[in-house]
Coordinates of C-alpha atoms and ligand atoms in Angstrom, one line a residue:
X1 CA -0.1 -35.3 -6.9
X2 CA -2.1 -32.8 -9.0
X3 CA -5.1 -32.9 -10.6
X4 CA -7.7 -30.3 -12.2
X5 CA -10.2 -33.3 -13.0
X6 CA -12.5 -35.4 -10.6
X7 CA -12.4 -38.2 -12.5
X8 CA -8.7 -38.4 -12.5
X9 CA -9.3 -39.1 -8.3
X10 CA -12.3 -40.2 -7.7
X11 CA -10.8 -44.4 -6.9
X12 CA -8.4 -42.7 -3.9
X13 CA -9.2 -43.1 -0.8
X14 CA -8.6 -40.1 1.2
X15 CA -8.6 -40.1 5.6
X16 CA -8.8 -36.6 5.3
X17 CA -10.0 -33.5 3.2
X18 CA -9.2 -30.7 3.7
X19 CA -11.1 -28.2 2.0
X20 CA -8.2 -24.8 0.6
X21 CA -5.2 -24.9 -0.7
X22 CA -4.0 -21.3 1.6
X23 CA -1.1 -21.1 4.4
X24 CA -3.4 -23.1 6.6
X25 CA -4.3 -25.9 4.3
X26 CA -0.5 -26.2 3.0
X27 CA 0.9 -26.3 6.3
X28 CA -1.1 -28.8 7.7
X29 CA -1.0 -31.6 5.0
X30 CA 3.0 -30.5 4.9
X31 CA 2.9 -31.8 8.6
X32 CA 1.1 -35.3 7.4
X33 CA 3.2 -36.1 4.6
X34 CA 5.8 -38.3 5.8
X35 CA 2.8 -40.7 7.6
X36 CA 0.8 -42.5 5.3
X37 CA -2.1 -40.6 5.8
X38 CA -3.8 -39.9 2.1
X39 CA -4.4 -36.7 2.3
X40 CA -6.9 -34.5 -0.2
X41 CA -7.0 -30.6 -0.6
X42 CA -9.7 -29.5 -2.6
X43 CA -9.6 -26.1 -3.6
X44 CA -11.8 -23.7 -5.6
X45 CA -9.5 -21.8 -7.4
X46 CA -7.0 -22.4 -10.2
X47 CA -3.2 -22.1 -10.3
X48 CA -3.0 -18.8 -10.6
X49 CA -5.4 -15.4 -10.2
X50 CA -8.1 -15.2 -12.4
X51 CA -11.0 -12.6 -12.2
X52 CA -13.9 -15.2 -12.6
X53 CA -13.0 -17.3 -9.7
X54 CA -12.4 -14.0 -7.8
X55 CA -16.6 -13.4 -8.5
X56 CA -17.3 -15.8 -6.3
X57 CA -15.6 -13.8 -3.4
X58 CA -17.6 -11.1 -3.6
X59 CA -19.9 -10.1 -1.2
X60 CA -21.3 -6.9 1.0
X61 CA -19.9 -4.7 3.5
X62 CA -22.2 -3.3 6.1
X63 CA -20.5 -0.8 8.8
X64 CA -17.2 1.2 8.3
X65 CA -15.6 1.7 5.0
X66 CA -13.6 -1.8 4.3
X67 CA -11.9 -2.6 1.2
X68 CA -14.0 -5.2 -1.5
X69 CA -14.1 -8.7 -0.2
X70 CA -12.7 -9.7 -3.4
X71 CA -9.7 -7.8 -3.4
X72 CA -8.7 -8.4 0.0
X73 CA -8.4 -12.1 -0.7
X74 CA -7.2 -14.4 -3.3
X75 CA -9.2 -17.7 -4.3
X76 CA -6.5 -19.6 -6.1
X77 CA -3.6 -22.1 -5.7
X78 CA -1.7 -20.7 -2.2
X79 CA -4.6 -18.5 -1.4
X80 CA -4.2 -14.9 0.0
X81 CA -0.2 -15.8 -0.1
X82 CA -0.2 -14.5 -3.6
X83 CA -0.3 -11.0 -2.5
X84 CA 0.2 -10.8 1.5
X85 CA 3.5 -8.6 2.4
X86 CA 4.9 -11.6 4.3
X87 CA 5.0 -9.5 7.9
X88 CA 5.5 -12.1 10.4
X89 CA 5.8 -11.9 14.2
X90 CA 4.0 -14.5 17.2
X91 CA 1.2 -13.3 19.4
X92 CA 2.0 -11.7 22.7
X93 CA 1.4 -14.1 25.8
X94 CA -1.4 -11.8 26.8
X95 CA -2.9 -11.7 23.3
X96 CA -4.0 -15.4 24.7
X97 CA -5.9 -14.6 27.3
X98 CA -9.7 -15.4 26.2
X99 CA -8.7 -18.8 24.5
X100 CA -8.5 -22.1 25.9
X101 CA -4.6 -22.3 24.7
X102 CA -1.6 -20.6 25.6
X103 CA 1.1 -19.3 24.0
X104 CA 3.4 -21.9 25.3
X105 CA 1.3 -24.6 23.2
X106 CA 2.0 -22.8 19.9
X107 CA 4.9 -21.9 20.7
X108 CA 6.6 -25.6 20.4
X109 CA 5.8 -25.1 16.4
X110 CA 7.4 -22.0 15.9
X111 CA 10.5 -23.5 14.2
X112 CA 8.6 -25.6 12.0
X113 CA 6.3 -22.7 11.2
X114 CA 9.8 -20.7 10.5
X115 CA 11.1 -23.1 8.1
X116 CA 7.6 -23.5 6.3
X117 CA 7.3 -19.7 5.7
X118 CA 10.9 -19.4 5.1
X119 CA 12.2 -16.9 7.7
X120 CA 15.7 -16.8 8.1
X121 CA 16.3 -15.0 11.4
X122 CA 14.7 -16.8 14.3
X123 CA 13.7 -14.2 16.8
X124 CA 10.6 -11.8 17.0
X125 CA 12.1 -9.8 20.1
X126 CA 11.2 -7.4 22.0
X127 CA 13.2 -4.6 23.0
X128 CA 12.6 -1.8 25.8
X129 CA 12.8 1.8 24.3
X130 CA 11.3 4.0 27.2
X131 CA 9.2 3.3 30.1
X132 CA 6.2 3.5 27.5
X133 CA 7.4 1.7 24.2
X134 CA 8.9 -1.4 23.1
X135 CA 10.9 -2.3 20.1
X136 CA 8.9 -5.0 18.1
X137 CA 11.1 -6.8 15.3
X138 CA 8.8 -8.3 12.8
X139 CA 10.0 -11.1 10.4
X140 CA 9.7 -10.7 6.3
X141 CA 9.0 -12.9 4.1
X142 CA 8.8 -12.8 0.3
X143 CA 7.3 -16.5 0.0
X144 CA 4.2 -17.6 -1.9
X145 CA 2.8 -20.7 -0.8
X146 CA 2.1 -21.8 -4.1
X147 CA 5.7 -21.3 -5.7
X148 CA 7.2 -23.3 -2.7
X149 CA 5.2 -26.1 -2.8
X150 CA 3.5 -26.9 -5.9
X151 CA 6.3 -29.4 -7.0
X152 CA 6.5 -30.9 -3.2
X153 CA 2.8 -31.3 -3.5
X154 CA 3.0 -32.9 -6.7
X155 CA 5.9 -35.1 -6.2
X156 CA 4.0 -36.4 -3.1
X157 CA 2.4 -39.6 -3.1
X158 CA 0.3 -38.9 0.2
X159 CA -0.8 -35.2 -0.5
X160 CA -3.3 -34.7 -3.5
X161 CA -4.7 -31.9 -4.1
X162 CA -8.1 -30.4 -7.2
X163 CA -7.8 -27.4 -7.9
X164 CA -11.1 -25.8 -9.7
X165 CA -13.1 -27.8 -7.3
X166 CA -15.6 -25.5 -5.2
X167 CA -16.8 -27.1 -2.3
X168 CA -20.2 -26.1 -2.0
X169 CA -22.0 -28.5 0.3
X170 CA -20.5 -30.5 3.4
X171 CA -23.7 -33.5 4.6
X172 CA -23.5 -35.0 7.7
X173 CA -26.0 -36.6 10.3
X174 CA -24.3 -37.0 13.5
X175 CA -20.4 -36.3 11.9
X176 CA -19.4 -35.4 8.2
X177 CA -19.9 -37.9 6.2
X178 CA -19.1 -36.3 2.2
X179 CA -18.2 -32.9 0.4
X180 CA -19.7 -32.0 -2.7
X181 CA -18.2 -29.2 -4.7
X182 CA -18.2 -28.2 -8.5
X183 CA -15.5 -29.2 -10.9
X184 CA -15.8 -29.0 -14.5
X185 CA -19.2 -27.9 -14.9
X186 CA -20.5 -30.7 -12.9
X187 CA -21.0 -31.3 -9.2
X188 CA -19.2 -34.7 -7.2
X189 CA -19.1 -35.9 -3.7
X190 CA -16.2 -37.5 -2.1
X191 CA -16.0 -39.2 0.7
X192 CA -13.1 -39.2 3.9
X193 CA -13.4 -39.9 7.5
X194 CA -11.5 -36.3 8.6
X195 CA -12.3 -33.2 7.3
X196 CA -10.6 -29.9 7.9
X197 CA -11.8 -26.1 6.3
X198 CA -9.0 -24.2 5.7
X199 CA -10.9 -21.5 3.5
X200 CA -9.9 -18.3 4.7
X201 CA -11.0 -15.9 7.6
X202 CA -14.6 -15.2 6.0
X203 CA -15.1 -18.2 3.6
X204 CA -14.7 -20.6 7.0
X205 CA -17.7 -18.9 8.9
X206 CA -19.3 -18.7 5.5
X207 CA -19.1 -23.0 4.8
X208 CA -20.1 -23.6 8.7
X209 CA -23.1 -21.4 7.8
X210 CA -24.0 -23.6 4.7
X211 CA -23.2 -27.0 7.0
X212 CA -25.3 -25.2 9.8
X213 CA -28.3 -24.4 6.6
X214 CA -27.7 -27.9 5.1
X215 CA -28.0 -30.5 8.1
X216 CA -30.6 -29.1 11.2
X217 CA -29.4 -31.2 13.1
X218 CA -25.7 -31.5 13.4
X219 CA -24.4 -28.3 14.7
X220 CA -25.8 -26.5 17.8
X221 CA -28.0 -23.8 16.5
X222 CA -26.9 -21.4 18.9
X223 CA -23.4 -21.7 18.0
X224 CA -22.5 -18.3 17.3
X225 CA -21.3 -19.2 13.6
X226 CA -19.5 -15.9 11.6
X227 CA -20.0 -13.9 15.0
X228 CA -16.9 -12.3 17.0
X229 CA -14.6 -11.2 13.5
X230 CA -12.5 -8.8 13.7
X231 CA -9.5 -7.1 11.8
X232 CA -6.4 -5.1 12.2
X233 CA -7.7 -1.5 11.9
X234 CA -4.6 -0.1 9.9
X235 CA -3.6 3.6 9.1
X236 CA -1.5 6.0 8.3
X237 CA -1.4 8.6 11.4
X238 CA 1.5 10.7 11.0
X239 CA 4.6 11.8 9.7
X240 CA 7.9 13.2 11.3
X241 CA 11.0 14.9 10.6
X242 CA 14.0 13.8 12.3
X243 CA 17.8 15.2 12.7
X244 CA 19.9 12.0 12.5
X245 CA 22.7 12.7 14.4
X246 CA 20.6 13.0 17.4
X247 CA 18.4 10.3 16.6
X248 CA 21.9 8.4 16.3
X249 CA 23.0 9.1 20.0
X250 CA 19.2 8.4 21.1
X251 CA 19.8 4.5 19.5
X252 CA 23.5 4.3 21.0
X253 CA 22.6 5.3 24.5
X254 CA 19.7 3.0 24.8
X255 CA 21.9 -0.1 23.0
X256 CA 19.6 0.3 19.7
X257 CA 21.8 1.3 17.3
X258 CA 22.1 -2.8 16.2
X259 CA 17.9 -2.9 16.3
X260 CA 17.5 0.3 14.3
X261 CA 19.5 1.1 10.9
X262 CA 18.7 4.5 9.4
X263 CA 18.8 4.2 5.4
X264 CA 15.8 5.2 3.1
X265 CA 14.6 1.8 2.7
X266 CA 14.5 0.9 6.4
X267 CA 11.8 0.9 8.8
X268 CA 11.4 -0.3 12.2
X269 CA 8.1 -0.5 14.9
X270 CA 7.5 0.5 18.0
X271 CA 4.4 -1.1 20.2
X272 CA 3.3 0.8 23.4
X273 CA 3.7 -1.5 26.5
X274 CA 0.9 -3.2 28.2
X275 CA 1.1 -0.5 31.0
X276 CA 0.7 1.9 28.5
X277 CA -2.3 0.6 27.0
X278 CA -4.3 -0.4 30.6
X279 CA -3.3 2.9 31.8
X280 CA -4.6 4.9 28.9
X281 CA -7.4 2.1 28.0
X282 CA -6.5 2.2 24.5
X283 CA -6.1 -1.2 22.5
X284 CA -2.9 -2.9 21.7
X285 CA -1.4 -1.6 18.9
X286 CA 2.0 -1.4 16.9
X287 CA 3.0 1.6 14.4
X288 CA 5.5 0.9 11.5
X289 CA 7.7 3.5 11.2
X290 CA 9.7 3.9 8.2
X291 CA 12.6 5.9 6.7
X292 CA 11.7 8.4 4.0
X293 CA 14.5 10.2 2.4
X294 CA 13.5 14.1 1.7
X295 CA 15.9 16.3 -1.2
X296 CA 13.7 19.6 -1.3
X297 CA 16.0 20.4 -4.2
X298 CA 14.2 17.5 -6.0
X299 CA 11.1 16.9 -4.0
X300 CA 9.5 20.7 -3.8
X301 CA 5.7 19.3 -2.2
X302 CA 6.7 17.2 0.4
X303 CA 5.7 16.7 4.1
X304 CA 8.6 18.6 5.1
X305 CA 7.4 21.5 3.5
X306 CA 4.1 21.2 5.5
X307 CA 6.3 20.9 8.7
X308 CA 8.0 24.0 7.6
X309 CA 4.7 26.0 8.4
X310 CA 4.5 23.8 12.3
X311 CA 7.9 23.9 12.9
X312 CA 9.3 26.3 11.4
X313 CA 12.9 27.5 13.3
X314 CA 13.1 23.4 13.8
X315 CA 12.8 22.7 10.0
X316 CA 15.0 25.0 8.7
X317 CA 18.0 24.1 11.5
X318 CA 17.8 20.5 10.4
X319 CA 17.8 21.6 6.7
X320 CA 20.9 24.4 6.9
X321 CA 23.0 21.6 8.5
X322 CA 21.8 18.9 6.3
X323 CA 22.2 20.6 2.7
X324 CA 18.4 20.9 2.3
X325 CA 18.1 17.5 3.0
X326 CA 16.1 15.6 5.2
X327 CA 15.3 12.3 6.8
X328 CA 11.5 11.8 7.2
X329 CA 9.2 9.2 8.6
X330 CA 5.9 7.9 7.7
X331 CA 3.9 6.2 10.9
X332 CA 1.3 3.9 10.8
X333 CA -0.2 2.4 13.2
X334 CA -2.4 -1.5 13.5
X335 CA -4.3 -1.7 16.3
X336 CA -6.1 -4.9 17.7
X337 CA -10.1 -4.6 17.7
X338 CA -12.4 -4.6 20.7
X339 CA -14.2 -8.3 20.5
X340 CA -17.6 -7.9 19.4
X341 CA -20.2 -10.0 18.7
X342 CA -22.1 -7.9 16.3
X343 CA -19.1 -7.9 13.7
X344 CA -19.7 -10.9 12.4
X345 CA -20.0 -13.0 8.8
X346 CA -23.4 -14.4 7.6
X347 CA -25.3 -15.3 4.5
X348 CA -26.4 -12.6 2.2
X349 CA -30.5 -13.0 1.9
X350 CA -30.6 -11.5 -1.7
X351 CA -27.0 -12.0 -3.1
X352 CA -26.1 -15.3 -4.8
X353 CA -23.0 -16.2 -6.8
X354 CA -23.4 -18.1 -10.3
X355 CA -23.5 -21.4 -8.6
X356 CA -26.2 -20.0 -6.8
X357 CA -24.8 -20.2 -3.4
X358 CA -25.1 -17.7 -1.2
X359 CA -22.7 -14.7 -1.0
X360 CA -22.0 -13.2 2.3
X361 CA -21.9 -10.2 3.8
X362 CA -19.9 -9.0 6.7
X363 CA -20.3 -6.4 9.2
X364 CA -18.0 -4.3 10.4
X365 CA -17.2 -1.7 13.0
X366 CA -13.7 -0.8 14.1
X367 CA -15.4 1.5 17.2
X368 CA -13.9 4.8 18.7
X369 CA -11.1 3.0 20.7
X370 CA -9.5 2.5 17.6
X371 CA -8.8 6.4 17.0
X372 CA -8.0 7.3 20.6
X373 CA -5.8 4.3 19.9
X374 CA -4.2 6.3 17.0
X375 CA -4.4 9.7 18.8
X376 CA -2.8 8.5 21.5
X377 CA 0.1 7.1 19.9
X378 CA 0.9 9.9 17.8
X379 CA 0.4 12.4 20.6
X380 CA 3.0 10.1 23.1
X381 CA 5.8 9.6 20.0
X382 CA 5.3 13.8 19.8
X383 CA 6.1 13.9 23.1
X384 CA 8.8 11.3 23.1
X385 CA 10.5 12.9 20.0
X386 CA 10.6 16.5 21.6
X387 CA 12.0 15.1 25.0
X388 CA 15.0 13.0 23.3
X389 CA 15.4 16.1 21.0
X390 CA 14.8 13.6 18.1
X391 CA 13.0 15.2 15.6
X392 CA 9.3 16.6 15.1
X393 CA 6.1 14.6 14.5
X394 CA 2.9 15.9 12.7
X395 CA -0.3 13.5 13.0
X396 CA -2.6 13.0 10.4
X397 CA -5.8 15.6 10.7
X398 CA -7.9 13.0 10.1
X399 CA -7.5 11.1 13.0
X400 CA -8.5 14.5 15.0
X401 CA -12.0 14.9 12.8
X402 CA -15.2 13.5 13.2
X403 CA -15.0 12.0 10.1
X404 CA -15.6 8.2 10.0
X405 CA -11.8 6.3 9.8
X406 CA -10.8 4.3 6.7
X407 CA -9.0 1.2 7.2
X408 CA -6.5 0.9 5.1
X409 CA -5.7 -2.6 5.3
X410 CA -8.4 -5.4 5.1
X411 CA -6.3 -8.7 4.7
X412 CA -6.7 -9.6 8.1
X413 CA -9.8 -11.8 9.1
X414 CA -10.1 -13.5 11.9
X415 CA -12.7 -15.0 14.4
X416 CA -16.0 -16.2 12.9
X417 CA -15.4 -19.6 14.3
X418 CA -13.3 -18.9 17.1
X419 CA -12.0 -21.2 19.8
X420 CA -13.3 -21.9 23.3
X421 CA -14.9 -23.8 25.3
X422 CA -18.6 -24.7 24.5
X423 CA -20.9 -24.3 21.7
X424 CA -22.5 -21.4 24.3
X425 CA -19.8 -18.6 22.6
X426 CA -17.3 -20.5 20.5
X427 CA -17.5 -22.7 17.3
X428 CA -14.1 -25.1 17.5
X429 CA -12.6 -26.4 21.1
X430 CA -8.7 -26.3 22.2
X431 CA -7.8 -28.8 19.2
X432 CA -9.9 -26.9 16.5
X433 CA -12.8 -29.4 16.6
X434 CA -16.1 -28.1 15.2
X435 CA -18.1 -28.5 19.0
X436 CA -20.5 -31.7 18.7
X437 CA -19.1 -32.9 15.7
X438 CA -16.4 -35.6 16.0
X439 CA -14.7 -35.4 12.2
X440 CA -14.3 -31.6 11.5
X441 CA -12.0 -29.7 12.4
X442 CA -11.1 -25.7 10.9
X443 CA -7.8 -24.5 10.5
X444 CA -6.6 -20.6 10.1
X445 CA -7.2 -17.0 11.3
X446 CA -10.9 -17.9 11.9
X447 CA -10.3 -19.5 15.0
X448 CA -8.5 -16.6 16.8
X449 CA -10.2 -15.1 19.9
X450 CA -8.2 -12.5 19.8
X451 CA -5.4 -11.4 18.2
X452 CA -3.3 -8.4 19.5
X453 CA -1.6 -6.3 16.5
X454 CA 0.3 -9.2 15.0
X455 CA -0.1 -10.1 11.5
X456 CA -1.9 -13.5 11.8
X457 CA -0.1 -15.6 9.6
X458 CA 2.6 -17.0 11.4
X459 CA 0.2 -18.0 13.9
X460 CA -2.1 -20.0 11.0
X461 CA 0.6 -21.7 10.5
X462 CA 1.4 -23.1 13.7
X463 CA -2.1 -23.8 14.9
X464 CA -2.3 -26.0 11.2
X465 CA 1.6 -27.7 12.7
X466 CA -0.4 -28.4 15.6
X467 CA -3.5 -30.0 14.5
X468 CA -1.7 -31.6 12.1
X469 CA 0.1 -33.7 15.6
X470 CA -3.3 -33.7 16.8
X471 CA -5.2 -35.3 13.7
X472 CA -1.9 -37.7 13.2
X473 CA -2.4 -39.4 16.7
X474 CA -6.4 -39.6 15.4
X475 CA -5.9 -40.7 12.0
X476 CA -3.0 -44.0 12.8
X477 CA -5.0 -44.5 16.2
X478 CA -8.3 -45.3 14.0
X479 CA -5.6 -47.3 11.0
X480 CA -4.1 -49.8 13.6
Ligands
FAD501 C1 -3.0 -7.5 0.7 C2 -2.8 -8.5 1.9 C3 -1.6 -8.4 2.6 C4 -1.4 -9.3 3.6 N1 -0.2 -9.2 4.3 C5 0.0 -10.1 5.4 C6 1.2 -10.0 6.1 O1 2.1 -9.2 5.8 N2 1.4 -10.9 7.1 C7 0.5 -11.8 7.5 O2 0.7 -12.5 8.4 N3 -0.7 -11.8 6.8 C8 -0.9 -11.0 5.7 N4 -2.1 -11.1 5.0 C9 -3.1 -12.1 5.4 C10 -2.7 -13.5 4.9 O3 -2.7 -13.5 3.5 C11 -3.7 -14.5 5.4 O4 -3.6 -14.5 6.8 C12 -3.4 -15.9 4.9 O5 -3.3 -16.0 3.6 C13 -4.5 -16.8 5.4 O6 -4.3 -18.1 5.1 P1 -5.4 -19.2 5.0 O7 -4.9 -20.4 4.4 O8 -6.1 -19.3 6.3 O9 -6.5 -18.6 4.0 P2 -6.4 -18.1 2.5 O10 -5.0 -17.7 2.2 O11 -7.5 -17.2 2.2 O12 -6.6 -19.5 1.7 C14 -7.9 -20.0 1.6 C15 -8.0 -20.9 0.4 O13 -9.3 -21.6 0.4 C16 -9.8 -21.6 -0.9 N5 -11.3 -21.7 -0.7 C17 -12.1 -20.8 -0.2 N6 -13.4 -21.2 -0.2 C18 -13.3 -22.5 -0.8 C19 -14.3 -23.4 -1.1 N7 -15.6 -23.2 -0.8 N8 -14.0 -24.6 -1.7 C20 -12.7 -24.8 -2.0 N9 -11.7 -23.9 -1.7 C21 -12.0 -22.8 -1.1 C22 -9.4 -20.3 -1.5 O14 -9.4 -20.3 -2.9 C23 -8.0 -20.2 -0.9 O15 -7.0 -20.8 -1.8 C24 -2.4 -10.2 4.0 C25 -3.6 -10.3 3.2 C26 -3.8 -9.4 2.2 C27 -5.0 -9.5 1.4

């Protein structure tokens, strides 16, 4: 069921809020449905973008140059979903090694998660290129949360969700005992006895603040709250020409030629191997490399024109047996981060939104392991290409300046709240409990320890599948 109105809810009795309506939130009251547990999402946004709601995600960026806060996340009906690029593939088993669960336990979701996000093929494999790189299939999907399941969500007779409803406050003495958030021009409290954020990397650390702000005594005041984020640094490093009948015989003697299909909308990626990266102490990273079709009939200023001036005896072979025509690639590479406790999410001391809640700001370093990182994977495909007789790669000057990096990306946020063991250097334990408080629980990219060079969605979603098995056993335990 659907409602805009608090009124229209406000006799239900819910055993469980949770508080956004993203992949997180979805997937988790998708995985309660069939149990009759009455479920509530309350979320701030409307059905679809609009710029006022997006206000309130504003906030500052101190440190590196990051997108806008407000653009790099969508405070509506299926959250960020309404503009991510739908790259999907699981963590690594070593991308677990600081958290309390393995790969193995999320790993038991993954079909679930498949079917939720709607990918079709069901492997994210891995296949050996060279003694330094692997082959790394991602997954693609198209889906917006809120297309999918608004009519599931409103046929449902256990999963009832506000929309225009910002939560502003969560009370509690020794567990959570009411939300209040702002519907209509007016504020209301509602009552449950689980409660789940599932607001989004920053907005997460950002409510624990407010909870932290707005009862003393309920969380541990050392708990580092908003501290540990990190991103997917994400850039373009370089470019490369290559000649396609050789590249052809590269992919048919190393059994890639299935993996790999040359065509101008095509691209493929290619992660360095964990040998790779202890041996070179760079961070784990993946570059996406994809096809660009050159005419220099048609396109006179193009990068192959540049490569002419590098390369030139190279260039113009490929071009004479080609017909001036050439098959180019564009490489960019997303690296993990180095886990820091200074990059972290916390309340602005100046900045409030119109509610007059505080904004936040985040800072944000990506540090110099990032561009070695980048230099080094350029520099090795360089290599790599020249040895195979491939083609010719040019990487990006920037990345060989001084100059501070942009990150091109910024839709990736996770820790803030990640997951551990005590209150001592983590916020939520192995089943995404908030540490001393028995009734909340946070679901989605916050929680990560780490993350590898994964997009993070997939793995929202099956943390959500699993602490939605975890909150199910809870919630009938307490109803029998
Ligand atoms: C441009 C872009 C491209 C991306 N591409 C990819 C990709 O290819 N692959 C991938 O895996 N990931 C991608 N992402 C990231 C992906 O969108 C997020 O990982 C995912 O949406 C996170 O899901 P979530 O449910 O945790 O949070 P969100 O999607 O952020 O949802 C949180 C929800 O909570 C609501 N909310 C927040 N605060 C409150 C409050 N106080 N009260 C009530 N409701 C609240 C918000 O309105 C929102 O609906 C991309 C992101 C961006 C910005």
């Amino acid at each position: 069921m659907i409602f805009n109105n608090y009124h229209q809810l406000k006799d239900i009795k819910f055993d469980l809020i949770i508080v956004g309506s993203g992949p997180a939130g979805i997937s988790l009251a998708l995985e309660l449905e069939g149990q009759k547990i009455s479920t509530l999402i309350i979320e701030a946004g409307k059905n679809n973008f609009s710029e006022e709601s997006q206000k309130f995600y504003e906030g500052e960026i101190i440190g590196d140059n990051y997108p806008p806060l407000s653009v790099t996340r969508l405070r509506q009906f299926g959250g960020s979903s309404g503009h991510w690029g739908g790259l999907c593939r699981s963590l690594e088993e070593h991308d677990f090694s600081n958290w309390p669960i393995k790969k193995k336990d999320l790993d038991q979701f993954s079909d679930k998660a498949k079917k939720i996000i709607n990918l079709r093929r069901n492997n994210f494999y891995t296949k050996k290129i060279n003694e330094n790189y692997d082959l790394v299939r991602f997954e693609v999907s198209p889906l917006r949360f809120r297309d999918k399941y608004r009519d599931k969500i409103k046929n449902s007779k256990n999963i009832h969700l506000i929309t225009e409803s910002y939560v502003t406050k969560i009370l509690g003495n020794k567990k959570i005992n009411k939300v209040i958030f702002f519907n209509k021009g007016q504020f209301f409290n509602l009552s449950s006895k689980y409660f789940v954020l599932a607001c989004g990397g920053i907005e997460n650390s950002k409510l624990m603040h407010l909870i932290r702000k707005n009862n003393p005594k309920l969380l541990d005041p050392n708990m580092p709250i908003g501290n540990y984020f990190f991103e997917h640094p994400y850039k373009k490093i370089g470019e490369a020409i290559i000649d396609i009948e050789n590249f052809k015989n590269f992919l048919k003697k190393t059994k890639l030629h299935n993996s790999i299909k040359i065509n101008c909308d095509g691209w493929f990626a290619v992660a360095p191997n964990k040998q790779f990266v202890n041996y070179h102490n760079i961070l784990d990273s993946v570059m996406q490399i994809n096809f660009v079709y050159t005419d220099l009939n048609i396109h006179k200023k193009s990068f192959v024109e540049k490569l002419k001036c590098i390369a030139p005896e190279y260039v113009r072979k490929i071009l004479i047996k080609n017909n001036n025509k050439a098959m180019t690639l564009g490489i960019t590479a997303q690296t993990s981060q180095k886990i820091d406790f200074n990059n972290k999410v916390e309340l602005s001391k100046s900045k409030k939104d119109s509610l007059g809640i505080e904004q936040v700001n985040l800072f944000w370093k990506q540090s110099e392991m990032v561009r070695e990182t980048y230099k080094k994977n350029i520099q090795e495909l360089g290599k790599f290409f020249i040895d195979e007789d491939i083609g010719r790669v040019a990487a990006e000057e920037k990345i060989y300046s001084s100059e501070t990096l942009d990150h091109d990306g910024g839709g990736h946020h996770m820790g803030g709240t990640r997951v551990g063991i005590n209150s001592y250097d983590s916020v939520v334990d192995k089943n995404l409990k908030v540490h001393g408080v028995d009734n909340l629980f946070l679901a989605g990219s916050s929680v990560f320890a780490s993350a590898g060079y994964s997009n993070p969605t997939f793995t929202i979603v099956q943390l959500s599948l699993r602490l939605g098995m975890h909150l199910k056993e809870k919630i009938l335990y307490t109803k029998k």
